[in-house]
Short mmCIF file of C-alpha atoms and ligand atoms in Angstrom, two decimals:
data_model
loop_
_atom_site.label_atom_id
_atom_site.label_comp_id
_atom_site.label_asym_id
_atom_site.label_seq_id
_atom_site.Cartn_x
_atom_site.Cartn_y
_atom_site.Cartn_z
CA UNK A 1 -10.38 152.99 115.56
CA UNK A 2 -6.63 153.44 115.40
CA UNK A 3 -5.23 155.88 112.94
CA UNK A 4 -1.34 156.08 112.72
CA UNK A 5 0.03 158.36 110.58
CA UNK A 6 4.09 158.94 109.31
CA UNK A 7 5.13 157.96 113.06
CA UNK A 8 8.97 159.08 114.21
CA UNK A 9 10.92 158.81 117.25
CA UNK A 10 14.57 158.99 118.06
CA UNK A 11 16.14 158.34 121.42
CA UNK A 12 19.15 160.31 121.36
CA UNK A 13 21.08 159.34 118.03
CA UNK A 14 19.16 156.23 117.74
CA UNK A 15 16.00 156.20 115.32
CA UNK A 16 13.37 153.93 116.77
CA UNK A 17 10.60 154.87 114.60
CA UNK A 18 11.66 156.55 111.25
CA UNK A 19 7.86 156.13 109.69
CA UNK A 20 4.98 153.82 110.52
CA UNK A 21 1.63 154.65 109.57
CA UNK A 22 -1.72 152.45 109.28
CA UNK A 23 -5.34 152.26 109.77
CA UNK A 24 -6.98 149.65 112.31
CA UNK A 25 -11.25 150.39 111.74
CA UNK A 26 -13.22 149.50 114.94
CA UNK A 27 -13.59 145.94 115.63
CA UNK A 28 -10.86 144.81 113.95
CA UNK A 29 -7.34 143.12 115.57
CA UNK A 30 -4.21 144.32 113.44
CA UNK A 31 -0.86 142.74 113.74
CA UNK A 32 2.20 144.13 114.48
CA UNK A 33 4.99 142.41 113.14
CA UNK A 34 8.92 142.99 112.54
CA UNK A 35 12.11 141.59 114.20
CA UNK A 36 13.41 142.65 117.48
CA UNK A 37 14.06 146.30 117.56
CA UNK A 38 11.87 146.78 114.65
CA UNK A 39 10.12 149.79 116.26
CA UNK A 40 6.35 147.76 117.57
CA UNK A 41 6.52 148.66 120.87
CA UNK A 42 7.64 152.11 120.38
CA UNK A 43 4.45 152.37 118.35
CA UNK A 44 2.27 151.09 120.34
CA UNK A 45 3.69 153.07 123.63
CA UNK A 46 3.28 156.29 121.64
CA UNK A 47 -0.36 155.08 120.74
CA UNK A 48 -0.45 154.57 124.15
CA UNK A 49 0.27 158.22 124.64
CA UNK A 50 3.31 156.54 127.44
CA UNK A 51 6.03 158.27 124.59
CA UNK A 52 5.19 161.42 122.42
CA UNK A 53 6.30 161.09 118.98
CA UNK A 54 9.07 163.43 117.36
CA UNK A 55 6.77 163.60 114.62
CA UNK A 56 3.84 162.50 112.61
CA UNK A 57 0.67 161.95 113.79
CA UNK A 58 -1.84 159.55 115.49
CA UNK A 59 -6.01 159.02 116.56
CA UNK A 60 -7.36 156.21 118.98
CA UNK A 61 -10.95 156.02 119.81
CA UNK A 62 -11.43 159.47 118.04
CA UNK A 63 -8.53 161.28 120.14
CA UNK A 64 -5.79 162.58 119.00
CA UNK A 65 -2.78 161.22 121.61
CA UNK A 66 -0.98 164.46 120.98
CA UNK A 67 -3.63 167.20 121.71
CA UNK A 68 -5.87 164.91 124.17
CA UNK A 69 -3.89 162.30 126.02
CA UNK A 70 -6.01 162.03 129.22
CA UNK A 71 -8.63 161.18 126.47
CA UNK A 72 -6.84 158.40 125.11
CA UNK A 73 -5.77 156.84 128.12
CA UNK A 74 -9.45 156.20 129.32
CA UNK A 75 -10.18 154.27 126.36
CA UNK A 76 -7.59 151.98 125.96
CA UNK A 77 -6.31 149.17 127.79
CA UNK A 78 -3.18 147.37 127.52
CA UNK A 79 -1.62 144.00 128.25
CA UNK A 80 2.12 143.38 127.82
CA UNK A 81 3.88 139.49 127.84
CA UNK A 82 4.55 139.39 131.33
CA UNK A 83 2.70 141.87 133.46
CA UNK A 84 3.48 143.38 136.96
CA UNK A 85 0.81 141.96 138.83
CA UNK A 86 0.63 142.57 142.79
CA UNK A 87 1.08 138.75 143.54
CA UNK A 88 -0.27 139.10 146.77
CA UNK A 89 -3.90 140.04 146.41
CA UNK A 90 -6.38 137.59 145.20
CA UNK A 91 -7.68 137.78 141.79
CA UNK A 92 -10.85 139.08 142.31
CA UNK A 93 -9.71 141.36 144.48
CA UNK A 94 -7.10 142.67 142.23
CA UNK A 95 -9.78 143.10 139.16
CA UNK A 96 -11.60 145.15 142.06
CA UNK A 97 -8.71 147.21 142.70
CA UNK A 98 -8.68 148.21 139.15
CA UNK A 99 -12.38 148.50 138.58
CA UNK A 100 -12.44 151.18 141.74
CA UNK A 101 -9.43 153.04 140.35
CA UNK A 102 -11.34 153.45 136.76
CA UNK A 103 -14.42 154.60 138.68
CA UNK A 104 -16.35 151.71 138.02
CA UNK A 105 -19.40 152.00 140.47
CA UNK A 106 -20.37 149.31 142.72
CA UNK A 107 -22.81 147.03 141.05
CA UNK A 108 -21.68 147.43 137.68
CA UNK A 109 -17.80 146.77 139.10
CA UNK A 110 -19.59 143.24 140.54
CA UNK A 111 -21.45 142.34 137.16
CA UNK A 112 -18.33 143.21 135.07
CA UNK A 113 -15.66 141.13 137.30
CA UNK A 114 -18.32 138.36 137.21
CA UNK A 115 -18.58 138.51 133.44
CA UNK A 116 -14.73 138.67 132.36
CA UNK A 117 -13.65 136.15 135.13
CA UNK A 118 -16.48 134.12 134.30
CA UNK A 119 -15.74 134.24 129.99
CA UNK A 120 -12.31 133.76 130.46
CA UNK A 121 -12.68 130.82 132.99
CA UNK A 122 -10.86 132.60 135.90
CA UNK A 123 -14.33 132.24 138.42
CA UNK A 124 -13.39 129.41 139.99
CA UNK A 125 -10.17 130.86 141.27
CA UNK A 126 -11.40 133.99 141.99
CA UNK A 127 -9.93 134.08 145.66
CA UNK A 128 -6.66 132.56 144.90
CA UNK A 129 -3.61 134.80 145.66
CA UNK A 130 -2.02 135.49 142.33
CA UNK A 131 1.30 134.30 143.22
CA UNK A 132 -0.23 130.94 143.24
CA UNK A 133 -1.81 130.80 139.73
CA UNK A 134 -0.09 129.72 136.25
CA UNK A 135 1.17 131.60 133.95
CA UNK A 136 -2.04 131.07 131.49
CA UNK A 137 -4.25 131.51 134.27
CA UNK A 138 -2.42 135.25 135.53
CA UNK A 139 -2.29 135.96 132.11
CA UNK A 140 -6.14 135.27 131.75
CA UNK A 141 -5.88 137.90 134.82
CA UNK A 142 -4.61 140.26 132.96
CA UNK A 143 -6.42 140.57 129.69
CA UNK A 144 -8.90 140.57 132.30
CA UNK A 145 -7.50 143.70 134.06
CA UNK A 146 -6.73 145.49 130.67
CA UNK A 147 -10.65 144.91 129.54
CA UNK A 148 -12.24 145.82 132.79
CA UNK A 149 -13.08 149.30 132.20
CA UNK A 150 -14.52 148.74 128.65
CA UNK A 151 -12.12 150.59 126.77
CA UNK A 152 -12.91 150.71 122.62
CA UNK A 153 -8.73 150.19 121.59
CA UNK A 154 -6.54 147.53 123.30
CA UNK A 155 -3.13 147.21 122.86
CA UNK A 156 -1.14 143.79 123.12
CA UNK A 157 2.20 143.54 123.42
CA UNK A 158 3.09 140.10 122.85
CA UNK A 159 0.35 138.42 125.18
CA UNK A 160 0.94 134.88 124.59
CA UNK A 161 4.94 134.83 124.36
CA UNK A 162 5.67 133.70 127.65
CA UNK A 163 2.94 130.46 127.16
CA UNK A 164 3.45 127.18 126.94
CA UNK A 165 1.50 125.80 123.54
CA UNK A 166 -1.55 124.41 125.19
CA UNK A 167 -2.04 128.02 127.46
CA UNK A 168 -1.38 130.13 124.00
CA UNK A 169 -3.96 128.71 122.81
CA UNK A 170 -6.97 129.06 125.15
CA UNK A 171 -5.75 132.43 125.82
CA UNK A 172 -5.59 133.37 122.59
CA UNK A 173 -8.95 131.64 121.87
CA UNK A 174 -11.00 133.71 124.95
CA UNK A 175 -8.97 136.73 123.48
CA UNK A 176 -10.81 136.43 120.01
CA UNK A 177 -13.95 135.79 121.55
CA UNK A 178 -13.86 138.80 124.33
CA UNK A 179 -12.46 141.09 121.30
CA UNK A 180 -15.44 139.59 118.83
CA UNK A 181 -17.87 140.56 121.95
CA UNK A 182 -16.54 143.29 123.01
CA UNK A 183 -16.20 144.98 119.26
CA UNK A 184 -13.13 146.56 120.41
CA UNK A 185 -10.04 147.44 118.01
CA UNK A 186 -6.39 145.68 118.50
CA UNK A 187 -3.37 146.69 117.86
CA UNK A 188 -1.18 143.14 118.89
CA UNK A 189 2.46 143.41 118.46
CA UNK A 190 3.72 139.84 117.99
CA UNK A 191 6.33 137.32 116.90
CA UNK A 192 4.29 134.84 116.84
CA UNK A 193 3.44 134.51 112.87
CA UNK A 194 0.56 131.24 112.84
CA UNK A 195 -1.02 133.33 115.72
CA UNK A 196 -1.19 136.82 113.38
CA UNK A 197 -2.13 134.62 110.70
CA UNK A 198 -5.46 133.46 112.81
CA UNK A 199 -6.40 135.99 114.21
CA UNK A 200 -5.58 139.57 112.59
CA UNK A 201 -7.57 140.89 109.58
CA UNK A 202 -4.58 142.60 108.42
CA UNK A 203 -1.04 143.22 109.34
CA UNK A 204 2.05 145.59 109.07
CA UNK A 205 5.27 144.83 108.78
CA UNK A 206 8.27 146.84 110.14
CA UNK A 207 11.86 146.83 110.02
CA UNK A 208 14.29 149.49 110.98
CA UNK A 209 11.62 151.87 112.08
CA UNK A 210 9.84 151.52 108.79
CA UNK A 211 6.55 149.97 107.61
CA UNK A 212 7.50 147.34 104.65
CA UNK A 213 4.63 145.93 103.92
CA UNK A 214 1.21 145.96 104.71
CA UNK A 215 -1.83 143.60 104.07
CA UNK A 216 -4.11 140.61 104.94
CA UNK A 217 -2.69 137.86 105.71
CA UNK A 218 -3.72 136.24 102.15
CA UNK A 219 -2.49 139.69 100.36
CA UNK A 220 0.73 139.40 102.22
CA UNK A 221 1.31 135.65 101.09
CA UNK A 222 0.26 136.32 97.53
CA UNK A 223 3.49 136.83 95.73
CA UNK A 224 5.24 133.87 97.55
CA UNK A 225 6.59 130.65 95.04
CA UNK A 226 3.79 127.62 95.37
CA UNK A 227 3.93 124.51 93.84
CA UNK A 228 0.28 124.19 91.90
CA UNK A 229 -0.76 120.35 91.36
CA UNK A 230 -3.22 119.57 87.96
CA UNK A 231 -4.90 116.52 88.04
CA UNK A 232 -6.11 115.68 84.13
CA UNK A 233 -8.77 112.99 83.11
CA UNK A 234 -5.64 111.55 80.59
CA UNK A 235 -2.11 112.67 79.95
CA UNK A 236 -0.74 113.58 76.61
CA UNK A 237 2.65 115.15 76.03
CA UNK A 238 0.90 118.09 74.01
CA UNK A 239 -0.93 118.86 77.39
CA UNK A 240 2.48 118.91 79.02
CA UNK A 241 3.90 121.33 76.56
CA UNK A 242 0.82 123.58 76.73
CA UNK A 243 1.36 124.11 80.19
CA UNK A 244 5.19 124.51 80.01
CA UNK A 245 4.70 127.24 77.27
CA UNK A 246 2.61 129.69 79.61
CA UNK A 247 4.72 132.26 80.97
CA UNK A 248 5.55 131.97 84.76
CA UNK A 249 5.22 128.44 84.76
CA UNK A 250 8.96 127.46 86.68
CA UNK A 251 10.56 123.86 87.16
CA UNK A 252 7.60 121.38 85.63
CA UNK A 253 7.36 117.66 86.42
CA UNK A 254 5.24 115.39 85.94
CA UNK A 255 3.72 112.73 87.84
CA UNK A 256 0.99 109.61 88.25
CA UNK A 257 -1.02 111.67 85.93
CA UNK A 258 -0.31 115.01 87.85
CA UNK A 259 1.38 117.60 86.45
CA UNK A 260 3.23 119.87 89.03
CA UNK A 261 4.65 123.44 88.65
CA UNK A 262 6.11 126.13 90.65
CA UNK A 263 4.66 130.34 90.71
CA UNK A 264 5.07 132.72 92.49
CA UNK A 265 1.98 134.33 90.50
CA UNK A 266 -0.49 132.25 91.05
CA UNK A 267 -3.68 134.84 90.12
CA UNK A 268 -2.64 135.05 86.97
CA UNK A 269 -0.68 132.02 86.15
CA UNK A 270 -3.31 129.65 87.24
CA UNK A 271 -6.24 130.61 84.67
CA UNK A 272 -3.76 130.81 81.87
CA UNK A 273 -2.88 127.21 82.46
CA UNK A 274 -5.85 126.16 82.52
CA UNK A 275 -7.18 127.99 79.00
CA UNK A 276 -3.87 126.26 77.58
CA UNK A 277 -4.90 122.65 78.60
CA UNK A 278 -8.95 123.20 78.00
CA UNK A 279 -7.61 124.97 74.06
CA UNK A 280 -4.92 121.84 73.99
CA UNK A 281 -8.39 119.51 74.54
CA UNK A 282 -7.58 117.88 78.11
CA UNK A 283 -9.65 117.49 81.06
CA UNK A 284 -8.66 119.35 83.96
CA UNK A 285 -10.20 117.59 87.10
CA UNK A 286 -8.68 119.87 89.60
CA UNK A 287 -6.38 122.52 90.39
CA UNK A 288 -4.68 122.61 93.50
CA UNK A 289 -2.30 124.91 95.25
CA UNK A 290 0.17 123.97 98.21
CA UNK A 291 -0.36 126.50 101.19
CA UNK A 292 1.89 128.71 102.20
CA UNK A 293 2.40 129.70 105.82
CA UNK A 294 2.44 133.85 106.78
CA UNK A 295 5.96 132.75 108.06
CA UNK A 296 7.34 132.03 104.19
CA UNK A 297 6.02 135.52 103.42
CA UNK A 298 7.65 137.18 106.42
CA UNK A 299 11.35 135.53 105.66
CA UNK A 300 10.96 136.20 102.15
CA UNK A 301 9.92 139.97 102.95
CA UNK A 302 12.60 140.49 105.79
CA UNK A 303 15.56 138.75 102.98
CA UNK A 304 14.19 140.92 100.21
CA UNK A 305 14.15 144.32 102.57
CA UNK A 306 17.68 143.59 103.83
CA UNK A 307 19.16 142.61 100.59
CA UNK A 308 17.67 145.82 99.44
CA UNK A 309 19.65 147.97 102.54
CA UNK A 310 22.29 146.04 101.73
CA UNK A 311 22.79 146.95 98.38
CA UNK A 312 22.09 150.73 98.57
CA UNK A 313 24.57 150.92 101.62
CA UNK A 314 27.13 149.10 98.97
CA UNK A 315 26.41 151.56 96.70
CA UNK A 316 26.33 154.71 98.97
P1 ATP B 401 11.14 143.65 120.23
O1 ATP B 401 10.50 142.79 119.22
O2 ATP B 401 12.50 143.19 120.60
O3 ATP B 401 10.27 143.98 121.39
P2 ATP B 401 10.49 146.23 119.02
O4 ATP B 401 10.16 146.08 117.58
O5 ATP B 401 9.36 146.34 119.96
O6 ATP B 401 11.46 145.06 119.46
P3 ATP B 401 11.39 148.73 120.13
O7 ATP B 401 11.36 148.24 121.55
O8 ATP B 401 10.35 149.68 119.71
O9 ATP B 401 11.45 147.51 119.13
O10 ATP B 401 12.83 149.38 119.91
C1 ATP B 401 13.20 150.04 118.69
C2 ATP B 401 14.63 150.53 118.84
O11 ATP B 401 14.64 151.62 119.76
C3 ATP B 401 15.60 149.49 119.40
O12 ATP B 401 16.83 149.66 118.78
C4 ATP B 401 15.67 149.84 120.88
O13 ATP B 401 16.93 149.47 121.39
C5 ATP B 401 15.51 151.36 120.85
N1 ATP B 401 14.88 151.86 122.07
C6 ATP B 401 13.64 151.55 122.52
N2 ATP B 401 13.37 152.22 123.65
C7 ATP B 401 14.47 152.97 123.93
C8 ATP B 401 14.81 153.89 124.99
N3 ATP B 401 13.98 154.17 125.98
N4 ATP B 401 16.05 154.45 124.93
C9 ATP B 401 16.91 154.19 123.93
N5 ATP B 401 16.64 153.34 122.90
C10 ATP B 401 15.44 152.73 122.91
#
């Protein structure tokens, strides 16, 4: 479990974090998402007990990273875009390395290289140098390295960013599946919004140092303008104007028997249209709403939270 709580830090003048705070239970992969210099890695690296916040505080795996670093630090493990990894060893033998400076003991070390390499379909090339693997495969190294010890919380820092499509994905796949296995907790700072949108249960959003929003994906979405698509048996103006009188229906058209508007509250909106067309006497065969990608919520969030600085710095 990761428990953040009012989060600041400042380098010099600058504020980096000015207040994030969230919950991740165990088992769970939250997202981390905001625009460059946002504040996510600061987070994370003082989650990581690598900074110490100015103030605020923060839990992972039951520790508090203030009062028991060492604590925290054996149960997490962490795995950044493009990691440091000492190209000249061979894989195995650079899992081993790790394993033997976490204590692992022998036969356990051998079972648990074994396993990872073997889930995350690195076996094969288990005494290849690392200089001579792909990017996908080293970073299927790596996630290996950052689980080998077992450790409850794991931290991402963009894992998949430096990826071509095809690798993304069957790194990100064996990621979901080691984390689902493994029932460990994720904190994954990304910029990657269809890959949040897969595989995080909820997310927070952060600009300037701030959390703006926070949700599931769906919660997140929720408020966003959708066109919604009836489909009646017949169409009769009255059914048209029935729809067109329920507040929050926007720009209506109509269309080979379809009748199309747009909402950006769809919860509510929705039933209400469809009491005015059953009340009006029409059919309704079925209701359908156009999906709406994370990323329309996001740009709609980020415009909404810098129009917003925008104006009060007019006004200050
Ligand atoms: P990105 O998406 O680009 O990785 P981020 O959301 O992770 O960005 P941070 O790296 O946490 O953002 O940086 C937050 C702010 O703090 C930025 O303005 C950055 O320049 C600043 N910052 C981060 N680390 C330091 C440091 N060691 N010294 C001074 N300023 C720093």
């Amino acid at each position: 479990m990761i428990v953040a709580e009012s989060l600041a830090k400042n380098f010099g003048a600058k504020v980096a974090v000015a207040d994030i705070g969230f919950t991740v239970p165990e088992g769970q992969i939250h997202g981390l998402l905001g625009p460059n210099g946002a504040g996510k890695t600061t987070t994370t690296r003082i989650l990581a007990c690598l900074l110490t916040p100015d103030s605020g505080r923060a839990w992972v795996a039951g520790f508090d990273v203030s009062q028991n670093p060492q604590k925290v630090r054996e149960n997490i493990g962490i795995l950044t875009e493009v990691p440091g990894l000492y190209e000249r060893l061979g894989a195995y033998e650079y899992l081993d390395f790790f394993a033997r400076v976490y204590g692992l003991p022998g036969q356990r070390r051998r079972a648990r290289i074994e396993g990872l390499m073997k889930l995350l379909g690195v076996w094969e090339m288990r005494r290849q140098r690392l200089r001579t693997l792909s990017k996908g495969l080293k970073q299927k190294v790596a996630i290996a390295r950052a689980l080998i010890h077992e450790p409850r919380v794991l931290f991402f820092d963009e894992p998949t960013a430096a990826l071509d499509p095809e690798a993304a994905r069957t790194v990100r796949d064996h990621l979901v599946s080691l984390i689902e296995q493994e029932r460990s907790t994720v904190l994954l700072c990304t910029h990657n919004l269809a890959e949040a949108e897969r595989i995080c249960s909820r997310l927070s959003v952060v600009q300037n140092g701030r959390t703006v929003a926070e949700g599931t994906p769906s919660e997140l979405k929720a408020g966003i303008e959708r066109a919604v698509t009836l489909t009646l048996a017949s169409m009769r103006d009255e059914y048209v104007e029935s729809v067109r009188a329920v507040p929050g229906v926007e720009d209506l058209a109509t269309q080979n028997g379809c009748i199309t508007y747009m909402t950006n509250r769809t919860a509510e909106v929705n039933p209400d249209v469809v009491r005015a067309l059953v009340a009006a006497g029409a059919d309704v065969v079925s209701v359908q709403e156009e999906a709406v990608a994370l990323e329309d919520a996001y740009l709609h969030l980020m415009k909404r939270v810098n129009d917003a600085d925008g104006a009060a710095r007019h006004t200050a």
